[in-house]
Short mmCIF file of N, CA and C in Angstrom, two decimals:
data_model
loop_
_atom_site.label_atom_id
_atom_site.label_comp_id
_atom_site.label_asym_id
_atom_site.label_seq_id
_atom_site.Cartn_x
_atom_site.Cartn_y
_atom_site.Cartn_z
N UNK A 1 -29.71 19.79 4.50
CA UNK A 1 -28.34 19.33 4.60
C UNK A 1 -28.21 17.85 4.24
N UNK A 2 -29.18 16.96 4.43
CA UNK A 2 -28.99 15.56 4.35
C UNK A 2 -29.07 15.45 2.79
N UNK A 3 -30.32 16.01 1.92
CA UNK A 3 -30.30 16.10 0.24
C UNK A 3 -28.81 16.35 -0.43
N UNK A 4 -27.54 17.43 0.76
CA UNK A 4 -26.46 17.48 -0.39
C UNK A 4 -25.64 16.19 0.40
N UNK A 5 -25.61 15.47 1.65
CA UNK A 5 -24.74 14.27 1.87
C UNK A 5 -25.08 13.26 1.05
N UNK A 6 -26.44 13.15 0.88
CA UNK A 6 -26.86 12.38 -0.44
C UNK A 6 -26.18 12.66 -1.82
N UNK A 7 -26.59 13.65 -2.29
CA UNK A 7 -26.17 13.94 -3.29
C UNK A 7 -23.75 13.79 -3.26
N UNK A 8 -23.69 14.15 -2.42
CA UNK A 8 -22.47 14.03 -2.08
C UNK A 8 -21.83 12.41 -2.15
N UNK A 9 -22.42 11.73 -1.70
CA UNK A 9 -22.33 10.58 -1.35
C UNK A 9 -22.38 9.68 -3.10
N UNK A 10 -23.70 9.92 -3.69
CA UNK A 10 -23.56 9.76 -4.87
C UNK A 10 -22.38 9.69 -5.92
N UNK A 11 -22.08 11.13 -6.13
CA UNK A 11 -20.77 11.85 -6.79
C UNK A 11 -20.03 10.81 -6.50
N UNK A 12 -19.60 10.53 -4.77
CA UNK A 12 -17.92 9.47 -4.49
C UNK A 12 -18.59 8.44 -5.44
N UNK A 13 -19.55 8.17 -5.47
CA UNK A 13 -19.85 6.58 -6.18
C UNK A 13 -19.07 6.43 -7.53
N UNK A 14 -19.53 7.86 -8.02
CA UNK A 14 -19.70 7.70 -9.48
C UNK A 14 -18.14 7.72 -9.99
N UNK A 15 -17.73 8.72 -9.26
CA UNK A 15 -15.93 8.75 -8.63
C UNK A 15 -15.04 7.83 -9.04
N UNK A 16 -15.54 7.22 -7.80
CA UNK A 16 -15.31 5.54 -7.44
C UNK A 16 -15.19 4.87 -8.88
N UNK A 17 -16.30 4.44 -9.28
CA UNK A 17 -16.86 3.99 -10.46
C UNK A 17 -16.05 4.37 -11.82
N UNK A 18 -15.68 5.59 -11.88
CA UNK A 18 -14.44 6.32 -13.11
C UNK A 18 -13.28 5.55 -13.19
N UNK A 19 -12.51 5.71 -11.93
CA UNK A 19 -11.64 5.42 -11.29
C UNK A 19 -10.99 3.69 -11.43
N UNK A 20 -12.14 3.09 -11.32
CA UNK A 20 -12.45 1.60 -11.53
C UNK A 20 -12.06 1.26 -13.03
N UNK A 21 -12.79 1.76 -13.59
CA UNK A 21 -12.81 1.73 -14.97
C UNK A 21 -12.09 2.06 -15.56
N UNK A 22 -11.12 3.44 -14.98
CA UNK A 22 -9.42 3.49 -15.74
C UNK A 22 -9.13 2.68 -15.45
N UNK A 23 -8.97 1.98 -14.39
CA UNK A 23 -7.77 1.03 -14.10
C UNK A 23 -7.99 -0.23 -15.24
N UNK A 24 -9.45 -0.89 -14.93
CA UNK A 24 -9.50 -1.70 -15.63
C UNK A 24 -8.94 -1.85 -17.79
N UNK A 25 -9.30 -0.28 -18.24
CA UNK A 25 -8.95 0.15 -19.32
C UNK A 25 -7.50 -0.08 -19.47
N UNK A 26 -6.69 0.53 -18.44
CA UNK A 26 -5.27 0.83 -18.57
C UNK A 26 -4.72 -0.57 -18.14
N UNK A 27 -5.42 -1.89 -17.54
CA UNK A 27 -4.31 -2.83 -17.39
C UNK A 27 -4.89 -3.77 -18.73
N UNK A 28 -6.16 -3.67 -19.62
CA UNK A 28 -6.57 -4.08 -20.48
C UNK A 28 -5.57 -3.47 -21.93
N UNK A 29 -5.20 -2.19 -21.69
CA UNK A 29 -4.12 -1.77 -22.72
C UNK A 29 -2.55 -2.11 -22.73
N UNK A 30 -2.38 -2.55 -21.22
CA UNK A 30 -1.19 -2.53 -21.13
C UNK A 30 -0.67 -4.41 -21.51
N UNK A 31 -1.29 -5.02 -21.12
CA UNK A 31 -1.60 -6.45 -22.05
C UNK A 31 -2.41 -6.57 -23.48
N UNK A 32 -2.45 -5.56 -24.43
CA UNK A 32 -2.68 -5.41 -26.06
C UNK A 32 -4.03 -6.37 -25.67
N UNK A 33 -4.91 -6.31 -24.74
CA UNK A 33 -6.18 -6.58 -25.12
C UNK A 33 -7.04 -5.94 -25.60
N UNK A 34 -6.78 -4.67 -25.58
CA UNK A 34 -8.02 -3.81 -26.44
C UNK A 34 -6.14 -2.80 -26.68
N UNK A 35 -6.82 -2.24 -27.82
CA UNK A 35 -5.63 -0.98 -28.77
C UNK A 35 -6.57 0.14 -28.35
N UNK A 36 -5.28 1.08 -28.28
CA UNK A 36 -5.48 2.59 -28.26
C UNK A 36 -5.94 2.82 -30.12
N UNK A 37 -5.35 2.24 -31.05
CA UNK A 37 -5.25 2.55 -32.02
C UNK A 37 -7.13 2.71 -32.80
N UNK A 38 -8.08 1.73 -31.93
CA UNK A 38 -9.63 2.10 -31.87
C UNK A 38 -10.16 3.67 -30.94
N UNK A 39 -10.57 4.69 -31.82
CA UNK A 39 -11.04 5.51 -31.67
C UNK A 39 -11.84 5.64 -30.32
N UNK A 40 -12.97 4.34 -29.97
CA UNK A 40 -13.85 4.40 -28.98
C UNK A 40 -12.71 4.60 -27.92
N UNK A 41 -11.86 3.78 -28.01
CA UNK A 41 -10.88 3.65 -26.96
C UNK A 41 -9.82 4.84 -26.41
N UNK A 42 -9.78 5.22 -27.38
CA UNK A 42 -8.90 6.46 -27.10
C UNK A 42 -9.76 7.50 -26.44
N UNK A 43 -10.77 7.56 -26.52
CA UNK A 43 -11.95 8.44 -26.06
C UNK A 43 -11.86 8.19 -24.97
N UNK A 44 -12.51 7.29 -24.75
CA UNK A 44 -12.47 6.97 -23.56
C UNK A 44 -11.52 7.15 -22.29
N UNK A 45 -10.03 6.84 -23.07
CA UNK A 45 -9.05 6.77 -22.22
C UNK A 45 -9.01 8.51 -21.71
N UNK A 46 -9.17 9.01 -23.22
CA UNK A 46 -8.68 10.91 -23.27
C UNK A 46 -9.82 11.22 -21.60
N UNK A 47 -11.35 10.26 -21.87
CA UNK A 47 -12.19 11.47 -21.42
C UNK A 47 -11.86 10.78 -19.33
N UNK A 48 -11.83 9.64 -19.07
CA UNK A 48 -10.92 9.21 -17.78
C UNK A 48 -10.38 10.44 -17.11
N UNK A 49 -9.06 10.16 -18.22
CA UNK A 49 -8.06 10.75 -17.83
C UNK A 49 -8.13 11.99 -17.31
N UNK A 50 -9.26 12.61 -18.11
CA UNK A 50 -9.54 14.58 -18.11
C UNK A 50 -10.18 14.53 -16.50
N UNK A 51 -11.39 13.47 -16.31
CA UNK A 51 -11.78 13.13 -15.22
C UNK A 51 -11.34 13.03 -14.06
N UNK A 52 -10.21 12.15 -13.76
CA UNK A 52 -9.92 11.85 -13.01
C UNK A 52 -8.40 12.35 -12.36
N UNK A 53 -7.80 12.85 -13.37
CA UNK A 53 -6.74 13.95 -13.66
C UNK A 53 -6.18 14.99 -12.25
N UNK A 54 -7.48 15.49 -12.20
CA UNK A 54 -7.41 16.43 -10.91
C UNK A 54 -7.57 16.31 -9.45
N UNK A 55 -7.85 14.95 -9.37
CA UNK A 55 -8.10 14.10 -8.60
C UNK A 55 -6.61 13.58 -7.99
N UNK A 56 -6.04 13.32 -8.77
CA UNK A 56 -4.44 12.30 -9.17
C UNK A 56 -3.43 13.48 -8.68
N UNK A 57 -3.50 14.64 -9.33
CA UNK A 57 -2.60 15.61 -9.30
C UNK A 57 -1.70 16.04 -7.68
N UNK A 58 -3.04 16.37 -7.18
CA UNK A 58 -2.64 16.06 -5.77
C UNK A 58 -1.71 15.58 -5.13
N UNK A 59 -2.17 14.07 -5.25
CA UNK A 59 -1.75 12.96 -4.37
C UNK A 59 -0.13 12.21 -5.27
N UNK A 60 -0.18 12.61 -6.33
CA UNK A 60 1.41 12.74 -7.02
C UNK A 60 2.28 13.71 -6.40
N UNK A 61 1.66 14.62 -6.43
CA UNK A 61 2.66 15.80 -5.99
C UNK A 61 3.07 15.34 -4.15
N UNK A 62 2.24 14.91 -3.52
CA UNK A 62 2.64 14.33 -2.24
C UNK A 62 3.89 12.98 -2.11
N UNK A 63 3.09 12.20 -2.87
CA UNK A 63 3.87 10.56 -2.90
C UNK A 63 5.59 10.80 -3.56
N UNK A 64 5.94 9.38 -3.18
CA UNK A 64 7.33 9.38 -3.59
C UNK A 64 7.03 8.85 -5.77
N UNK A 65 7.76 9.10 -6.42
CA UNK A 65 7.69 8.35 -7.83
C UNK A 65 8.64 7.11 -7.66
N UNK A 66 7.61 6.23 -7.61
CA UNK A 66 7.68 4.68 -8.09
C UNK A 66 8.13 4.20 -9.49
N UNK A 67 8.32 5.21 -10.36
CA UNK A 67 8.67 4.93 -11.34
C UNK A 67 6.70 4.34 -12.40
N UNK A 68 7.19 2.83 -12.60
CA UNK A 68 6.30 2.88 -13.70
C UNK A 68 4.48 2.49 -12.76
N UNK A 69 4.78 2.53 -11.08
CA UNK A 69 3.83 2.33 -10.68
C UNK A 69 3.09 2.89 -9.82
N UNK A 70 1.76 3.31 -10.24
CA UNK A 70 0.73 4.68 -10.45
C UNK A 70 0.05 4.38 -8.99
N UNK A 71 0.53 4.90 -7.57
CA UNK A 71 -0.62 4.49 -6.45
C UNK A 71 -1.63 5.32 -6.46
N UNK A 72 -1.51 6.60 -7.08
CA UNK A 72 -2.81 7.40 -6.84
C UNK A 72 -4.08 6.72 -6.94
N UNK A 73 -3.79 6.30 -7.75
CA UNK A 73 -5.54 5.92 -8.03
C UNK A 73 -6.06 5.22 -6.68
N UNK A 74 -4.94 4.23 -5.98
CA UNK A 74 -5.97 3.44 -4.73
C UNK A 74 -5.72 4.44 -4.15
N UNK A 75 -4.86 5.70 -3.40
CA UNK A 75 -5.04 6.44 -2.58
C UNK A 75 -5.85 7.61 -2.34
N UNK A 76 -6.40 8.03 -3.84
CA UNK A 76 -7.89 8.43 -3.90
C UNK A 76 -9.15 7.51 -3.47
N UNK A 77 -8.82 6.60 -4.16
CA UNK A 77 -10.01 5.55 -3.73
C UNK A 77 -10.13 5.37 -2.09
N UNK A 78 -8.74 5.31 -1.67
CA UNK A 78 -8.52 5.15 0.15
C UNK A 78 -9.40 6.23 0.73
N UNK A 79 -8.98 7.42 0.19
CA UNK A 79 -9.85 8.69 0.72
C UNK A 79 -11.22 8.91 0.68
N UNK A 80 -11.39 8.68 -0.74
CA UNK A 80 -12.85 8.11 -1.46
C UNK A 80 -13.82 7.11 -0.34
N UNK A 81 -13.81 5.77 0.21
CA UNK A 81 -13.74 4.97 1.13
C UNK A 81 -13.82 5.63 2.45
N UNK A 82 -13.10 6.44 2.97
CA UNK A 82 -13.09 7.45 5.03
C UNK A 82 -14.42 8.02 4.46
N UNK A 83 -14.26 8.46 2.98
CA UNK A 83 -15.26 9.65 3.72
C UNK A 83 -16.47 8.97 3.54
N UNK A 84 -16.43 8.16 2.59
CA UNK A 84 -18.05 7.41 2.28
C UNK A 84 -18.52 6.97 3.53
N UNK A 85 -17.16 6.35 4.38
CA UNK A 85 -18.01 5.55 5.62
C UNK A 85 -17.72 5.92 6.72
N UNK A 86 -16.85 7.13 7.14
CA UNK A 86 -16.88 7.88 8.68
C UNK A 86 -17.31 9.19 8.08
N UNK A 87 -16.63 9.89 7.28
CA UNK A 87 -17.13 11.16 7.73
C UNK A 87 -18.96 11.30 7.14
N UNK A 88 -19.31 11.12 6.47
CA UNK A 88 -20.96 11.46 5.97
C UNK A 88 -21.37 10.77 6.97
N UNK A 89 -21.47 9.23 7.06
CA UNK A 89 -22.20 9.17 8.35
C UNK A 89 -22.72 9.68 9.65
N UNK A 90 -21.37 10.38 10.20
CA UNK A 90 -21.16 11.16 11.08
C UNK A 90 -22.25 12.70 10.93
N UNK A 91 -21.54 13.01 9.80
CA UNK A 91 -22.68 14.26 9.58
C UNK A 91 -23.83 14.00 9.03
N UNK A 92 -24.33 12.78 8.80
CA UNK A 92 -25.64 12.40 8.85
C UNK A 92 -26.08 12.49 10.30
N UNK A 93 -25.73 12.00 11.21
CA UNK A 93 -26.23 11.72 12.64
C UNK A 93 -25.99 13.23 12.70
N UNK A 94 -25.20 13.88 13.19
CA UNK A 94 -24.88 15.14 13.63
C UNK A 94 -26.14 15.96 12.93
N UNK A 95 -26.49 15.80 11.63
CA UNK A 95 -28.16 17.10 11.45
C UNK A 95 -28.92 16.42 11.16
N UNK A 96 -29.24 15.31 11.37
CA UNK A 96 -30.45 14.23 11.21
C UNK A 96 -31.25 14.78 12.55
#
């Protein structure tokens, strides 16, 4: 049981880490510092998006629309964050 909280624990990282990196992409596009109109970039943005997508879906369908401003992403990350540091812990101690 502790090999999949590990392994579990990992995944949020990498999560985490996606997540990070749209944002940073999308406020880097939204000030014309890097163009969609570069291929790498659009990739990138496409393969995020596919990523992190189902993640988002959720927590849209809950929240109010802000119009042009996107909270999902920190309120995954919020969730992302409980569980990294109460709940696994917890069930670390609990079958340790």
């Amino acid at each position: 049981m502790q090999i999949l909280l590990e392994i579990l624990d990992i995944v949020l990282t990498v999560v985490t880490w996606f997540i990070i990196i749209q944002i940073v992409l999308s406020w880097l596009i939204a000030f014309n510092v890097v163009s969609t109109q570069n291929d790498l970039v659009r990739q990138m943005v496409e393969s995020l998006h596919r990523i992190t997508e189902p993640l988002y879906r959720p927590v849209r369908k809950i929240m109010p629309d802000l119009g042009m401003i996107d909270l999902a992403p920190m309120v995954v990350l919020l969730v992302i964050m409980i569980i990294q540091r109460s709940v696994i812990p917890r069930l670390w101690v609990q079958f340790a």
